[in-house]
Coordinates of C-alpha atoms and ligand atoms in Angstrom, one line a residue:
X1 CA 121.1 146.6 67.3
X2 CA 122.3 150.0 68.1
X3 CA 122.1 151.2 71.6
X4 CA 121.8 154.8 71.9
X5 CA 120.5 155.7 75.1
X6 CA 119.7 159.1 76.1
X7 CA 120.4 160.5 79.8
X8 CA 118.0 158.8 82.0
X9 CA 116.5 161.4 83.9
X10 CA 115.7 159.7 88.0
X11 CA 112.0 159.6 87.9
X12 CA 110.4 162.0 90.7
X13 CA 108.7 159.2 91.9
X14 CA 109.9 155.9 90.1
X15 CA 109.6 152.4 91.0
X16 CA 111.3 151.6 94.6
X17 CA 114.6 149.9 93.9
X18 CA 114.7 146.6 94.8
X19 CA 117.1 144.8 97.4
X20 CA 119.1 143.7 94.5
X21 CA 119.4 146.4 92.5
X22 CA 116.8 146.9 89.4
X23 CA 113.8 148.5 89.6
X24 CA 110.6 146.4 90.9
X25 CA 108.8 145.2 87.7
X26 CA 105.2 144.4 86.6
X27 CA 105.3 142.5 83.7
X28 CA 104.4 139.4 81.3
X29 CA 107.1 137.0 81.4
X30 CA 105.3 134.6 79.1
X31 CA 101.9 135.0 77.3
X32 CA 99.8 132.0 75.5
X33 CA 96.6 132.6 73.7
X34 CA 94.2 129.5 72.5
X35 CA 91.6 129.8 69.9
X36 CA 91.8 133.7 70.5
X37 CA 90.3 135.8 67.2
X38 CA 93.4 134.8 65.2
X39 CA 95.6 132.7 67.0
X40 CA 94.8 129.6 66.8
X41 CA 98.1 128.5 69.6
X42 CA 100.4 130.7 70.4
X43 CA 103.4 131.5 73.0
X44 CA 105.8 134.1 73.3
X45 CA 108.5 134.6 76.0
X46 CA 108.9 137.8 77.5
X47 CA 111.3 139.6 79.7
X48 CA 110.3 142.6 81.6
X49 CA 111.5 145.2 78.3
X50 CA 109.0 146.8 76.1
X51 CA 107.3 144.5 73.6
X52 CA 107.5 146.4 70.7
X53 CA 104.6 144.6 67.6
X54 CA 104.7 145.4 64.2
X55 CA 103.5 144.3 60.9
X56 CA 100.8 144.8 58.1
X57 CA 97.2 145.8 58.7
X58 CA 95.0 142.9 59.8
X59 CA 98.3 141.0 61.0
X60 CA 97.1 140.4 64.4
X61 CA 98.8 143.1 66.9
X62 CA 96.3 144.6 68.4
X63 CA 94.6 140.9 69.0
X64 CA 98.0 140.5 71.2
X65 CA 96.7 143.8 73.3
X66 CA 93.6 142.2 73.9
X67 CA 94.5 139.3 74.7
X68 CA 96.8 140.8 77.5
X69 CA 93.8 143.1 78.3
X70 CA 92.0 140.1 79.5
X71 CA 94.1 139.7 82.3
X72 CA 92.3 142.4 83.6
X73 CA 88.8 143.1 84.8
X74 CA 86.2 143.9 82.5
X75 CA 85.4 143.3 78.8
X76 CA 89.1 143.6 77.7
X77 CA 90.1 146.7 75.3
X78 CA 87.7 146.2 72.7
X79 CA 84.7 145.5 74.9
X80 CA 83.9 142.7 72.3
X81 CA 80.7 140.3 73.6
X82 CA 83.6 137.4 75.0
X83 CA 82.1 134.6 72.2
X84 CA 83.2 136.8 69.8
X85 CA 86.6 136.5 70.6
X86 CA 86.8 132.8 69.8
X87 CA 88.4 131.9 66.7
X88 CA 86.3 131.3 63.9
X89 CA 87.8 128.4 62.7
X90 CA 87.8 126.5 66.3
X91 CA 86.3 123.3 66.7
X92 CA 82.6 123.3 67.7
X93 CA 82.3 123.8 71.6
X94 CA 86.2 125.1 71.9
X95 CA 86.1 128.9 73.6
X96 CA 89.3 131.1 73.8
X97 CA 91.9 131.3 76.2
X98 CA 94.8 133.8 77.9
X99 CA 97.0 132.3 79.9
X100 CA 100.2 134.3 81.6
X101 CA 103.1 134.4 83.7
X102 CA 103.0 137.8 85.5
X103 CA 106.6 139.2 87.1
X104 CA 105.2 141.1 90.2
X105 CA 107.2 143.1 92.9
X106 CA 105.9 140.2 95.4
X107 CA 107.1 137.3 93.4
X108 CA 105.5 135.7 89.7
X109 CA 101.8 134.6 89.8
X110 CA 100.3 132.7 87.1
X111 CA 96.9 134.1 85.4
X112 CA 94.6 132.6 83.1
X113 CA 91.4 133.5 81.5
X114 CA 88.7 131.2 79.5
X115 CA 85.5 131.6 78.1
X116 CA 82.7 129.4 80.1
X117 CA 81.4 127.0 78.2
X118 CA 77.8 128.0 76.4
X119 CA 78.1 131.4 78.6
X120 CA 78.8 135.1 78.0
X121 CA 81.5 135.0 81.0
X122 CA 84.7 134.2 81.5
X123 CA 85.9 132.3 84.4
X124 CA 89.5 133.3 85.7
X125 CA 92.3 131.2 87.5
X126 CA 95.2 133.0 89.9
X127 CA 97.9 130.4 90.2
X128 CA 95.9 127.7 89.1
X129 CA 93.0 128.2 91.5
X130 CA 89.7 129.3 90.2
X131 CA 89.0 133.4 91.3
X132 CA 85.8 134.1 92.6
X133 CA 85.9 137.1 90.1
X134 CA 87.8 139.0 88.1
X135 CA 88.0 141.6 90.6
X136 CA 91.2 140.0 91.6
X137 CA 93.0 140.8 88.8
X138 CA 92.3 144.5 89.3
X139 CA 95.4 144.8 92.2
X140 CA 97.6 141.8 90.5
X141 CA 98.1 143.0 87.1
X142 CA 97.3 146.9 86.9
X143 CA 97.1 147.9 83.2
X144 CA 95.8 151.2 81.6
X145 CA 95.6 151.2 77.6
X146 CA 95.5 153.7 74.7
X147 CA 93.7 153.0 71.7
X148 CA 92.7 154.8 68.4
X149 CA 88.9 154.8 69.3
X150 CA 90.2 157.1 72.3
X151 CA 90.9 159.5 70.6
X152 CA 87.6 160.3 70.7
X153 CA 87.4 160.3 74.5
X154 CA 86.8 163.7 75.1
X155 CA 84.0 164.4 72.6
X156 CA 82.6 161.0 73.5
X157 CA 79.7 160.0 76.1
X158 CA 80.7 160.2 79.9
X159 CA 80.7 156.4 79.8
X160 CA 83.6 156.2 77.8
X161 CA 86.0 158.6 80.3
X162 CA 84.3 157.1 83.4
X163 CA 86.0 153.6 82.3
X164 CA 89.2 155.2 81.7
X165 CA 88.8 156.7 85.0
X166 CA 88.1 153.6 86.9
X167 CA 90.9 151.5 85.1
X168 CA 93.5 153.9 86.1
X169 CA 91.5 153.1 89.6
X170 CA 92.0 149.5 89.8
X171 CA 95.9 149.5 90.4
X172 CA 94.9 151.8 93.8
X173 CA 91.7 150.2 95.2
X174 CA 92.0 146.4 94.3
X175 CA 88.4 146.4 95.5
X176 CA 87.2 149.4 92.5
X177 CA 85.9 146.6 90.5
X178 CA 84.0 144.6 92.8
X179 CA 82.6 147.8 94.3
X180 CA 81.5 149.1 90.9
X181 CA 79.9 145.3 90.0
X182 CA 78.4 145.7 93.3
X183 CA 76.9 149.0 92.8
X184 CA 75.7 148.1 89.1
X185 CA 73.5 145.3 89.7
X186 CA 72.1 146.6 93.3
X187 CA 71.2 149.7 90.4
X188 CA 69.7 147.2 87.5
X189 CA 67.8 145.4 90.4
X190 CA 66.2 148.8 92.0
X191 CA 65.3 149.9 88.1
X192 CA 63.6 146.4 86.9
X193 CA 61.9 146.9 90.9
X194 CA 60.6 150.4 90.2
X195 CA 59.6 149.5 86.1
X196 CA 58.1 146.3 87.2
X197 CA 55.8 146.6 90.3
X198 CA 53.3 149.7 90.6
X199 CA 54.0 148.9 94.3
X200 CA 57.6 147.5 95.1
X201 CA 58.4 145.7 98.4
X202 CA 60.0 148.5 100.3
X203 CA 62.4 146.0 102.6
X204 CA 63.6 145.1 99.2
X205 CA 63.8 148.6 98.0
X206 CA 65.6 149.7 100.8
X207 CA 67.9 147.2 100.9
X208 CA 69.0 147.6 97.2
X209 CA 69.3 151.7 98.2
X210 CA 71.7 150.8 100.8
X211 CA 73.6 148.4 98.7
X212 CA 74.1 151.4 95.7
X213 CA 74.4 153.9 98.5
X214 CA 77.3 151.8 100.3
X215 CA 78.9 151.2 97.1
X216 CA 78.2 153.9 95.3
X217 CA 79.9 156.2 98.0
X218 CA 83.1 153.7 97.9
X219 CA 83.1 154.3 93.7
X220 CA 82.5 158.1 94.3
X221 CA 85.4 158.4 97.0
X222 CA 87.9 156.3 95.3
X223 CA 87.9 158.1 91.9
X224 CA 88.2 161.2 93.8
X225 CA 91.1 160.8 95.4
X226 CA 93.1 159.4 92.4
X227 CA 92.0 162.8 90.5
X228 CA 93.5 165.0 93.2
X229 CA 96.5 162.7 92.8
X230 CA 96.6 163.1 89.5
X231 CA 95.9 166.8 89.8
X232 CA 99.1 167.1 92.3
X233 CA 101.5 164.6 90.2
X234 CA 104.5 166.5 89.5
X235 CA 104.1 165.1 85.8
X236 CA 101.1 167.1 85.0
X237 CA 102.5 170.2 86.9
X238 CA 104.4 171.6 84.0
X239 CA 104.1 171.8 80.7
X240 CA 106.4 169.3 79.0
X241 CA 106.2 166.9 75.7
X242 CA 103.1 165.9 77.3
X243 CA 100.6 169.6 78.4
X244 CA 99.7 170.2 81.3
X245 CA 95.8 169.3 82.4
X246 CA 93.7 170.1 84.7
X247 CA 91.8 167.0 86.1
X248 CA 88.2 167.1 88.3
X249 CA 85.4 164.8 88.2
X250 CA 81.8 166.4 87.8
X251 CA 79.3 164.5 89.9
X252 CA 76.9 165.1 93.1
X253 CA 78.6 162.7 95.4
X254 CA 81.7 163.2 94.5
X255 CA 81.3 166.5 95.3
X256 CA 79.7 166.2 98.4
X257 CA 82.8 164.3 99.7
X258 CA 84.4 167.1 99.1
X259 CA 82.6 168.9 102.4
X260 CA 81.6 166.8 104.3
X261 CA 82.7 163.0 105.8
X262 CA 81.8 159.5 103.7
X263 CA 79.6 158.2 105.7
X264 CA 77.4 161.9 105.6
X265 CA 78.1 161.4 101.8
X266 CA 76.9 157.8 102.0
X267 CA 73.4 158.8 104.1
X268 CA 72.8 161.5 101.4
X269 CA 73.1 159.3 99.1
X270 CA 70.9 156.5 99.9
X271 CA 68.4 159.8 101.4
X272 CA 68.6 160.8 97.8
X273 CA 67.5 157.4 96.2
X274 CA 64.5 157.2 98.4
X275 CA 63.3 160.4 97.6
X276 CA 63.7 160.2 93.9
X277 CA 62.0 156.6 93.6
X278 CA 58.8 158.1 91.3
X279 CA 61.2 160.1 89.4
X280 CA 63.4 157.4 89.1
X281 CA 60.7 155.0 87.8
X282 CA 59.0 157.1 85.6
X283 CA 62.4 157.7 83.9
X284 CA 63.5 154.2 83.8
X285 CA 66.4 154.6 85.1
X286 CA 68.6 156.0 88.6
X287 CA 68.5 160.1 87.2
X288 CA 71.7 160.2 90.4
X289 CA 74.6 158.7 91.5
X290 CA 78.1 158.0 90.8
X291 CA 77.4 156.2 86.9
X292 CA 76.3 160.0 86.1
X293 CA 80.3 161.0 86.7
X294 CA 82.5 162.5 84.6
X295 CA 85.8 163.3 84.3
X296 CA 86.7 166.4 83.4
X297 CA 90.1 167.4 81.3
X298 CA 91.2 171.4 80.7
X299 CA 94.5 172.0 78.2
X300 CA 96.1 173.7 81.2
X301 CA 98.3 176.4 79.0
X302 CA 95.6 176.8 76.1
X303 CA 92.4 177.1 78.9
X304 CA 90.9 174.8 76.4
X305 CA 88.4 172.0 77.2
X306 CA 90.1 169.0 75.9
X307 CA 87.0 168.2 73.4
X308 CA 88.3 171.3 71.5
X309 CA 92.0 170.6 71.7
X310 CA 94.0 169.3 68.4
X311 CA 93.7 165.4 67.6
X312 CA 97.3 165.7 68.5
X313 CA 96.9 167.9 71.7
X314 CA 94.4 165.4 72.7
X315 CA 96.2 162.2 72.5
X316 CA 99.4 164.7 74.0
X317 CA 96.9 165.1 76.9
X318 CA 95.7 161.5 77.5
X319 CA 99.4 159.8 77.0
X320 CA 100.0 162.7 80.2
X321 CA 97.4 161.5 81.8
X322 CA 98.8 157.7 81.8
X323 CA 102.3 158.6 82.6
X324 CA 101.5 160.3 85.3
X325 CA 99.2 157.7 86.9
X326 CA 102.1 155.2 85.8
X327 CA 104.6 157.2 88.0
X328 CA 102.0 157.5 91.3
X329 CA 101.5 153.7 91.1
X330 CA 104.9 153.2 91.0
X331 CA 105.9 155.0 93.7
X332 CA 103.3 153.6 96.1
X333 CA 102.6 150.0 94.3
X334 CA 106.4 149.9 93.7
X335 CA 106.4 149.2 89.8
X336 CA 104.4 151.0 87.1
X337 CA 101.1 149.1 85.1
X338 CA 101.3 147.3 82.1
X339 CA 100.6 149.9 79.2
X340 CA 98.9 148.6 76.6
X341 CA 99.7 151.6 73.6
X342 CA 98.0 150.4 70.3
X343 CA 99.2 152.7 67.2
X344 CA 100.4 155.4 69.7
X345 CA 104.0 156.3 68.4
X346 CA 102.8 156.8 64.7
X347 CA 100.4 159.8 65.6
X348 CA 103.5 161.8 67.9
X349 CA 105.7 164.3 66.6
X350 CA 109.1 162.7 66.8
X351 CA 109.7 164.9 69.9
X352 CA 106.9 163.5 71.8
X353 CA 107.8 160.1 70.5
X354 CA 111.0 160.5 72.3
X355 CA 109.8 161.6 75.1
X356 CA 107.2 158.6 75.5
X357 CA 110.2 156.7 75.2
X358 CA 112.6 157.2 77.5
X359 CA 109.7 158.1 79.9
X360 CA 108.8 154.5 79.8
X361 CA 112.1 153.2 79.7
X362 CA 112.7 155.5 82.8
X363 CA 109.5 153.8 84.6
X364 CA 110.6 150.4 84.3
X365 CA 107.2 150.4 82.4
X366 CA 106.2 147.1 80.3
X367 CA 104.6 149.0 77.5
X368 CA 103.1 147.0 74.8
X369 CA 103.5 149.4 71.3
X370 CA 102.0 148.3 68.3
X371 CA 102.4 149.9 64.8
X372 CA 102.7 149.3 60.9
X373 CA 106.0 151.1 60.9
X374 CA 109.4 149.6 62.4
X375 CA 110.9 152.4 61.8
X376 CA 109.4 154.3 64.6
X377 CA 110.7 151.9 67.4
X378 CA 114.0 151.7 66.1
X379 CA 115.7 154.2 68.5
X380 CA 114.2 151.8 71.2
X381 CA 117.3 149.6 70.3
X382 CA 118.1 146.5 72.6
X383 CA 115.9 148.6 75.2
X384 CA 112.7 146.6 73.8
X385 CA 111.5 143.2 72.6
X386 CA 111.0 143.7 68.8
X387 CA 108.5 141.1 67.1
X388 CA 107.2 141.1 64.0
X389 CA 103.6 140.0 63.4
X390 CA 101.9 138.6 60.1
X391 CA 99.3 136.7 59.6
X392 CA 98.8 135.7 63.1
X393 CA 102.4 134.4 63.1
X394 CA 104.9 136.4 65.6
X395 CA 108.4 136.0 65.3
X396 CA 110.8 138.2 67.2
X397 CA 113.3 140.4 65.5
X398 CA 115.5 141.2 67.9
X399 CA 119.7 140.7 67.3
Ligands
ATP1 N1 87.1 135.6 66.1 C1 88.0 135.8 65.1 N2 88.5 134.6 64.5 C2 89.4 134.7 63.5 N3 90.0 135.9 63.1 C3 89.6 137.0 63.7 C4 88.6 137.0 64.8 N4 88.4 138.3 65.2 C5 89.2 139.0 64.4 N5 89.9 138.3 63.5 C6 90.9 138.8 62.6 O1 92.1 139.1 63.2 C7 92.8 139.8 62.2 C8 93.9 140.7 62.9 O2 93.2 141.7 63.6 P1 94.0 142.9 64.4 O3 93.0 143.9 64.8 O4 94.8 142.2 65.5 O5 95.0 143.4 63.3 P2 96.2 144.5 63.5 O6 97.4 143.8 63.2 O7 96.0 145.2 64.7 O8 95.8 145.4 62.2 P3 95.8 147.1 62.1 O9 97.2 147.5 61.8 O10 94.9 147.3 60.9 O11 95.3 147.6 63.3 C9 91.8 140.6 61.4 O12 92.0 140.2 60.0 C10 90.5 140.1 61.9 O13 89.6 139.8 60.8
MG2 MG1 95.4 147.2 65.2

């Protein structure tokens, strides 16, 4: 295949060279998926390039994505309920399974994810040992993805940008995820506490305040400092293929980390809870705290609130966005995320496409790109793993 590689421009910040040479790597070396949507049994070997999927609608690409997802905390990119995910056609009793060998900067580790039997969950293994929780996975295999129904992001509920937030978290505070579980169900407990009991136990109370005021601080603080990182990353400085933004996060604790120290944030916090607990119960719900965040994105050049940007402009702003966290983890992590880019390259200009290119190429980044069109990944040469998909069968097209 033809090689035409463009000058590689040295990253500001790129992966820390190895003693041997090559940049450090994160990346699936081998994937296999059982009775997931689908695949029924499947394997593909890897090397650290870009895995580049194409193939016909309903061929099974962005099932791949998912399946890689998986390997990371949370409800994987489609936030499917997990039974869904099991093939429809499996034997009675038989739940999906991702299984993977990860290349790390520290050495490979073997991941695996299952469905429990007869549960919603999914139980996870790190080199064969069963994880407490998936929280693990946050630190081991950092991934950030990009799919059509973000496109939306910006004009969508908070909810939606909070995630995307707190997965570019993960690869920065292994313990994002466990914090944010944490803080979740000390908040589900104090709302069924307040709805259920005209006159809760306030030991109980209290301690479930100091449980969301503890966490919620650590939440608050932690996407904090990755948005001024982001906001200082040399990547977003200029205007480039990829416009400029201009990052903050709207939220009361947040913003009182901004002025004073985190355990003054933290006392306010858990203060605040106490004080709000009739207005809290009569609206169901916590009215403050760190799930009321959100992440705020200005078009830098255009003063524009990225909800009123261009589809284009938009995705131009969120593929920024990811790059530039990409090149901050790899500069203190040592190697970039996984990127998981479903139907990305078909909805850039051909400049941009470029430019998404050889900035992952520069990165060292294991990008996962899926799309109908080969066409569009054919300047990616040698430079990527090329596999075709159809009907759930993948066979790589390389050479
Ligand atoms: N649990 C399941 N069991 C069996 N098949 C499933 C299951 N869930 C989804 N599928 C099927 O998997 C197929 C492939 O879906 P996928 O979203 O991966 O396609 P795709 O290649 O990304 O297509 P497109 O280009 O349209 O995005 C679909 O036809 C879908 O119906
Ligand atoms: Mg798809």
């Amino acid at each position: 295949m033809s090689q035409d590689p463009m000058p590689e421009q040295a990253p500001q910040s790129g992966p820390a060279p190895s003693p041997s040479g090559p940049p450090a790597r994160i990346a699936l070396t081998r994937l296999t998926l059982t009775e997931f949507r689908c695949y029924g049994q499947l394997r593909i070997e890897l090397d650290p390039r870009p895995v580049v999927l194409t193939g016909p609608n309903g061929a099974g690409k962005t099932n791949l994505l998912e399946a890689v997802s998986f390997l990371s905390p949370g409800r994987g990119l489609r936030r499917a309920p997990l039974p869904e995910v099991t093939r429809r056609q499996a034997a009675e009793g038989k739940g999906w399974a991702v299984a993977a060998q990860l290349l790390t900067p520290t050495g490979e580790i073997a991941l695996g994810t299952e469905l429990e039997p007869g549960e919603g969950r999914r139980a996870v293994k790190i080199d064969g040992r069963p994880a407490p929780s998936q929280t693990a996975l946050g630190a081991r295999a950092p991934m950030v993805w990009l799919t059509p129904q973000m496109d939306r992001l910006f004009g969508d509920a908070a909810s939606q940008r909070r995630r995307f937030l707190d997965r570019l978290v993960y690869g920065f505070h292994p313990d994002h995820a466990g914090q944010l579980a944490a803080y979740e169900r000390a908040m589900r407990d104090r709302n069924r506490l307040l709805k259920d009991s005209p006159r809760p136990d306030a030991a109980w109370l209290t301690a479930l305040e100091d449980a969301m005021a503890a966490a919620g601080a650590a939440v608050a603080a932690a996407r904090r400092e990755l948005v001024a990182r982001l906001r200082g990353a040399e990547s977003l400085m200029v205007d480039g293929p990829f416009p400029r933004a201009d990052l903050a996060i709207d939220g009361r604790i947040e913003a009182w980390l901004d002025d004073r120290p985190a355990v003054d944030a933290e006392e306010a916090f858990r203060r605040l809870l106490c004080d709000n607990r009739r207005i809290d119960a009569a609206a169901g719900a916590a009215t403050e705290g760190p799930h009321r965040s959100d992440l705020s994105v200005h078009h830098r050049s255009k003063a524009m609130p990225a909800a009123q940007c261009s589809t284009g402009e938009q995705k131009a702003l969120l593929i920024g966005i990811v790059l530039a966290n990409a090149r901050l983890l790899a500069g203190e992590r040592g190697a970039p995320p996984l990127l998981l880019l479903d139907e990305v390259a078909a909805h850039l200009d051909g400049t941009r496409r470029a430019a998404l290119y050889e900035e992952i190429l520069a990165l060292g980044a294991q990008a996962w790109m899926t799309g109908t069109d080969t066409a569009l990944f054919a300047s990616l040469g040698d430079r990527a793993r090329h596999f075709g998909v159809d009907d759930a069968r993948v066979t790589e097209q390389n050479g």
